[in-house]
Coordinates of C-alpha atoms in Angstrom, one line a residue:
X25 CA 0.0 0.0 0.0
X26 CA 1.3 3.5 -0.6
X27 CA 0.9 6.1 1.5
X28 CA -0.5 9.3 0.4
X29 CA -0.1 13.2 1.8
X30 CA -3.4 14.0 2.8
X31 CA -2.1 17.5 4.4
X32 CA -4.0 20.5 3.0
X33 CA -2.3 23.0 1.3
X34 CA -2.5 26.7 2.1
X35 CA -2.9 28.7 -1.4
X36 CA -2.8 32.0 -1.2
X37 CA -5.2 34.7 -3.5
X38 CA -2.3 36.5 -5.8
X39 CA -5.6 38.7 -7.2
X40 CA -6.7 40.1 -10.3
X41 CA -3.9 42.3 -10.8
X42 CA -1.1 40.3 -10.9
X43 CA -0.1 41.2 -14.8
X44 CA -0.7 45.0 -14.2
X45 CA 1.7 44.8 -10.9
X46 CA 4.7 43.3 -12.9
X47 CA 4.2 45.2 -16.5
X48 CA 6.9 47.8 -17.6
X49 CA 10.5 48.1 -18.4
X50 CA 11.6 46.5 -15.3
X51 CA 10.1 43.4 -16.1
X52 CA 11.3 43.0 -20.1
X53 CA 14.2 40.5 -18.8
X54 CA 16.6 40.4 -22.1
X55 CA 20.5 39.7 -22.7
X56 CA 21.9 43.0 -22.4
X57 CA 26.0 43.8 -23.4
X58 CA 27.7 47.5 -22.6
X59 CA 30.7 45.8 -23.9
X60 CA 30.2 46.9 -27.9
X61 CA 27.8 50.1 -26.8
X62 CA 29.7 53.3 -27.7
X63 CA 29.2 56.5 -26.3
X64 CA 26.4 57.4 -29.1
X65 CA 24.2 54.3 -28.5
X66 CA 24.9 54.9 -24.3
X67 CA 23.0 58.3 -25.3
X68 CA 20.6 57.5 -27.1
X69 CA 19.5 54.6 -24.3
X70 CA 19.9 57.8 -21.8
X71 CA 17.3 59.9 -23.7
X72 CA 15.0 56.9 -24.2
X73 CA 15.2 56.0 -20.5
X74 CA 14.4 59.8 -19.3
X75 CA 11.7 60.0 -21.8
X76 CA 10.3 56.9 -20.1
X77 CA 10.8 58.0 -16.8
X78 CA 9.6 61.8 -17.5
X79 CA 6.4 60.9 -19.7
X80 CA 5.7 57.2 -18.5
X81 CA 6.1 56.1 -21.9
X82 CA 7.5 52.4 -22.2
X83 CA 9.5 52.2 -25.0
X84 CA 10.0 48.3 -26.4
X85 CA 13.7 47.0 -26.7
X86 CA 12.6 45.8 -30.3
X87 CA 11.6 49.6 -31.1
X88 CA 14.2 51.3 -29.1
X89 CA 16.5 49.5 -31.3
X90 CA 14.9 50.5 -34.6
X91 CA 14.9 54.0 -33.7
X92 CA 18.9 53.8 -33.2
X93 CA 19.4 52.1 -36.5
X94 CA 17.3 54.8 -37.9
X95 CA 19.0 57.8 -36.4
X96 CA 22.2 56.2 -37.5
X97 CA 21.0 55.8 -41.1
X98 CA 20.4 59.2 -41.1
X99 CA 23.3 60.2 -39.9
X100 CA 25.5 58.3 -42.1
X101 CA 23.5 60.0 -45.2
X102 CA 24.1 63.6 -43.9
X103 CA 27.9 62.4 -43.8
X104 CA 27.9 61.3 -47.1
X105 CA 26.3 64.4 -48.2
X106 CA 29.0 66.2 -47.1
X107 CA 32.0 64.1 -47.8
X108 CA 30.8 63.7 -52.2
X109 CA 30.0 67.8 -52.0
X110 CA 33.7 68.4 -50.4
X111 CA 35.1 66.4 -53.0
X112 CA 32.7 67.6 -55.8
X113 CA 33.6 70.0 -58.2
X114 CA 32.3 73.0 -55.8
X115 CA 36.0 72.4 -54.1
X116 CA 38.0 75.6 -53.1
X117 CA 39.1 76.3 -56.4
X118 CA 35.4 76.4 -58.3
X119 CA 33.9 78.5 -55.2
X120 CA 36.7 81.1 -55.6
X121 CA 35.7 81.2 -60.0
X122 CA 32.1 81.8 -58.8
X123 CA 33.0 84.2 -56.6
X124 CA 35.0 86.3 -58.9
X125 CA 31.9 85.8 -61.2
X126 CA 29.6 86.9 -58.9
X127 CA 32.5 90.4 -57.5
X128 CA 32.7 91.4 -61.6
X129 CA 28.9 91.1 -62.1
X130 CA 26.9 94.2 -63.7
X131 CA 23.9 95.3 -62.6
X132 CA 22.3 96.0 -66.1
X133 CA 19.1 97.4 -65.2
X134 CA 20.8 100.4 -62.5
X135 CA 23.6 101.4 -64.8
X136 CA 23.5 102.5 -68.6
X137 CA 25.9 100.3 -71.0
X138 CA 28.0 103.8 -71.9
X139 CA 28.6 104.5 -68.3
X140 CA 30.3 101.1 -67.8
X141 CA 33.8 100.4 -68.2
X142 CA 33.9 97.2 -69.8
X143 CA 37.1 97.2 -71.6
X144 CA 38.3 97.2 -67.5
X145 CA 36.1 94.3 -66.9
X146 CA 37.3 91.9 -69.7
X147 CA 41.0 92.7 -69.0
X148 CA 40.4 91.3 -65.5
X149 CA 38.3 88.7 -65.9
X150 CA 41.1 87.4 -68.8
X151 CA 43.5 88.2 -65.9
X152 CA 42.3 85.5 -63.5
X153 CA 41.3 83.8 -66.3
X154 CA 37.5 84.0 -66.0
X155 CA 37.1 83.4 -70.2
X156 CA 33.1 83.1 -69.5
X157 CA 32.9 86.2 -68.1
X158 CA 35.2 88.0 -70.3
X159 CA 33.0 86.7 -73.3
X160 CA 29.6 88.1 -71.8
X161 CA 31.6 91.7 -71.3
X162 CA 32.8 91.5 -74.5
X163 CA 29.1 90.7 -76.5
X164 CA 28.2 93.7 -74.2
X165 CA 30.9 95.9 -75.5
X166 CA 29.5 94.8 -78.8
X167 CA 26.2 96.1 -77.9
X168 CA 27.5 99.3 -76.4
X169 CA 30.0 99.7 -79.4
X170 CA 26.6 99.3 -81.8
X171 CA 24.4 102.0 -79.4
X172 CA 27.2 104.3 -79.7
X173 CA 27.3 104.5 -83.2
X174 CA 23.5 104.6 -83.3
X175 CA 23.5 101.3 -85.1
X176 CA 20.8 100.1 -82.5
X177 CA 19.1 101.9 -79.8
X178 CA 20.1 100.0 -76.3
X179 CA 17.7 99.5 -73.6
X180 CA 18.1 96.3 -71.0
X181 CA 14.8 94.8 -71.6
X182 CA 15.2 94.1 -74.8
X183 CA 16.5 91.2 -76.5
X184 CA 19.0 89.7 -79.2
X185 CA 16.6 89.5 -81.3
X186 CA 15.5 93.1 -80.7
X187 CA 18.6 94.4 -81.8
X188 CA 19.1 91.8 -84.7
X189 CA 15.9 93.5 -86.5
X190 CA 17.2 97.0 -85.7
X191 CA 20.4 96.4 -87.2
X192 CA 20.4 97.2 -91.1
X193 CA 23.2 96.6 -93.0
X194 CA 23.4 92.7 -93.8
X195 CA 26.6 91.6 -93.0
X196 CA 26.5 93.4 -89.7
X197 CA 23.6 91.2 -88.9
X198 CA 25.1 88.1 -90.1
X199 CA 28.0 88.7 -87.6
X200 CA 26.1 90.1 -84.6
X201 CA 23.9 87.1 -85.5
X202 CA 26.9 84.7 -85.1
X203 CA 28.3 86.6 -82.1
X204 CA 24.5 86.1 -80.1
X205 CA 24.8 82.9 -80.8
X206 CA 28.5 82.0 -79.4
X207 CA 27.6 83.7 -76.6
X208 CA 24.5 82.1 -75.5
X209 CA 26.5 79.3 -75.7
X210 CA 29.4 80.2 -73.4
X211 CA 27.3 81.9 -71.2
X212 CA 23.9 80.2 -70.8
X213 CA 25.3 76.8 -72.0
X214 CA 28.3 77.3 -69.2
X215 CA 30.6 76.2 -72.3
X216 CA 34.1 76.7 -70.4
X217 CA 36.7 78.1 -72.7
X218 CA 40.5 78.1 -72.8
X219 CA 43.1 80.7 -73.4
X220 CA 43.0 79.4 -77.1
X221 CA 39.4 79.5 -77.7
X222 CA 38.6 82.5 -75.7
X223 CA 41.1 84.6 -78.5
X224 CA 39.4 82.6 -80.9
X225 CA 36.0 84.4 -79.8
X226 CA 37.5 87.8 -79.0
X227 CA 38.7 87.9 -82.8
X228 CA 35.2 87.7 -84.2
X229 CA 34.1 90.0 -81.5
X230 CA 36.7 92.8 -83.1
X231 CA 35.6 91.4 -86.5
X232 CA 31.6 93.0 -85.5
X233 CA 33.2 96.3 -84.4
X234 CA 35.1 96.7 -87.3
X235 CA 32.1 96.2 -89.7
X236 CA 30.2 98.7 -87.5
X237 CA 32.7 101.9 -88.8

């Protein structure tokens, strides 16, 4: 015969409550390592603690963890940003171009093309070898050289096209034809020219002015 505990047992009531009492982030029990946590990712798990303790928000470990991966996606794109711009073509060297551009700029509508010194302006944009520029001053010296000898009537509004029809003699508006055209392409079509090319160009800009005598 086997013998058999008949002694009662004493159960006690745990309540209703129980899962309410031990809910929160002192209860998710998960493996946790410092030992590959850099200073960053200690941060980031000090802000998500305080915004826990200061709103009584319970942020999951699962989500906690795909905020940091996010905030570190983004902050390896911003890096990159950076690093392809610095080694871009708007290095030192093309920001100090632009900015000569931008120091030897005319303000067109303020100023009337006589009053302008643009035989100045072409000598030093050649000097620091700014060929673009030097090609806009000289199709504007063109246009001044043509007002002056009242071969067209200059106002800043209008356009090539505008002065083509005013022009008269034929030739003249073949080569101020040919001239409008080279320089919407060097200008407005950012064509970059060399020493070469830019002499090439200021030839047929003295080729205009001499037909205009």
């Amino acid at each position: 015969n086997r013998d058999y505990d008949n002694r009662s047992l004493d159960v006690k009531d745990l309540g209703n409550d129980l899962r309410d009492q031990y809910t929160g982030n002192d209860f998710y029990y998960y493996e946790v390592s410092d030992e590959g946590d850099n200073f960053f990712t200690r941060f980031l798990n000090g802000i998500f603690n305080w915004i826990g303790d200061v709103f009584g928000v319970d942020i999951n470990p699962f989500w906690a963890d795909v905020l940091k991966i996010l905030i570190f996606v983004i902050m390896a794109a911003v890096g990159i940003y950076f690093l392809v711009r610095l080694l871009s073509k708007e290095g030192a060297q093309s920001l100090l171009v632009r900015n000569n551009r931008v120091a030897a700029s005319v303000n067109m509508e303020e100023t009337h093309i006589e009053q302008i010194d643009l035989s100045q302006l072409i000598k030093d944009s050649v000097a620091i070898g700014n060929y673009r520029n030097a090609v806009r001053y000289l199709y504007l010296d063109s246009l001044k050289w043509l007002s002056t000898t009242e071969k067209i009537e200059w106002d800043f509004q209008k356009t090539n096209s505008d002065y083509y029809r005013e022009l008269k003699e034929p030739v003249l508006k073949e080569q101020f034809k040919k001239l409008s055209y080279l320089y919407d392409y060097v200008w407005y079509g950012e064509f970059e020219l060399n020493e070469d090319s830019f002499n090439d160009a200021r030839t047929e800009f003295e080729s205009l002015k001499n037909q205009a005598i």
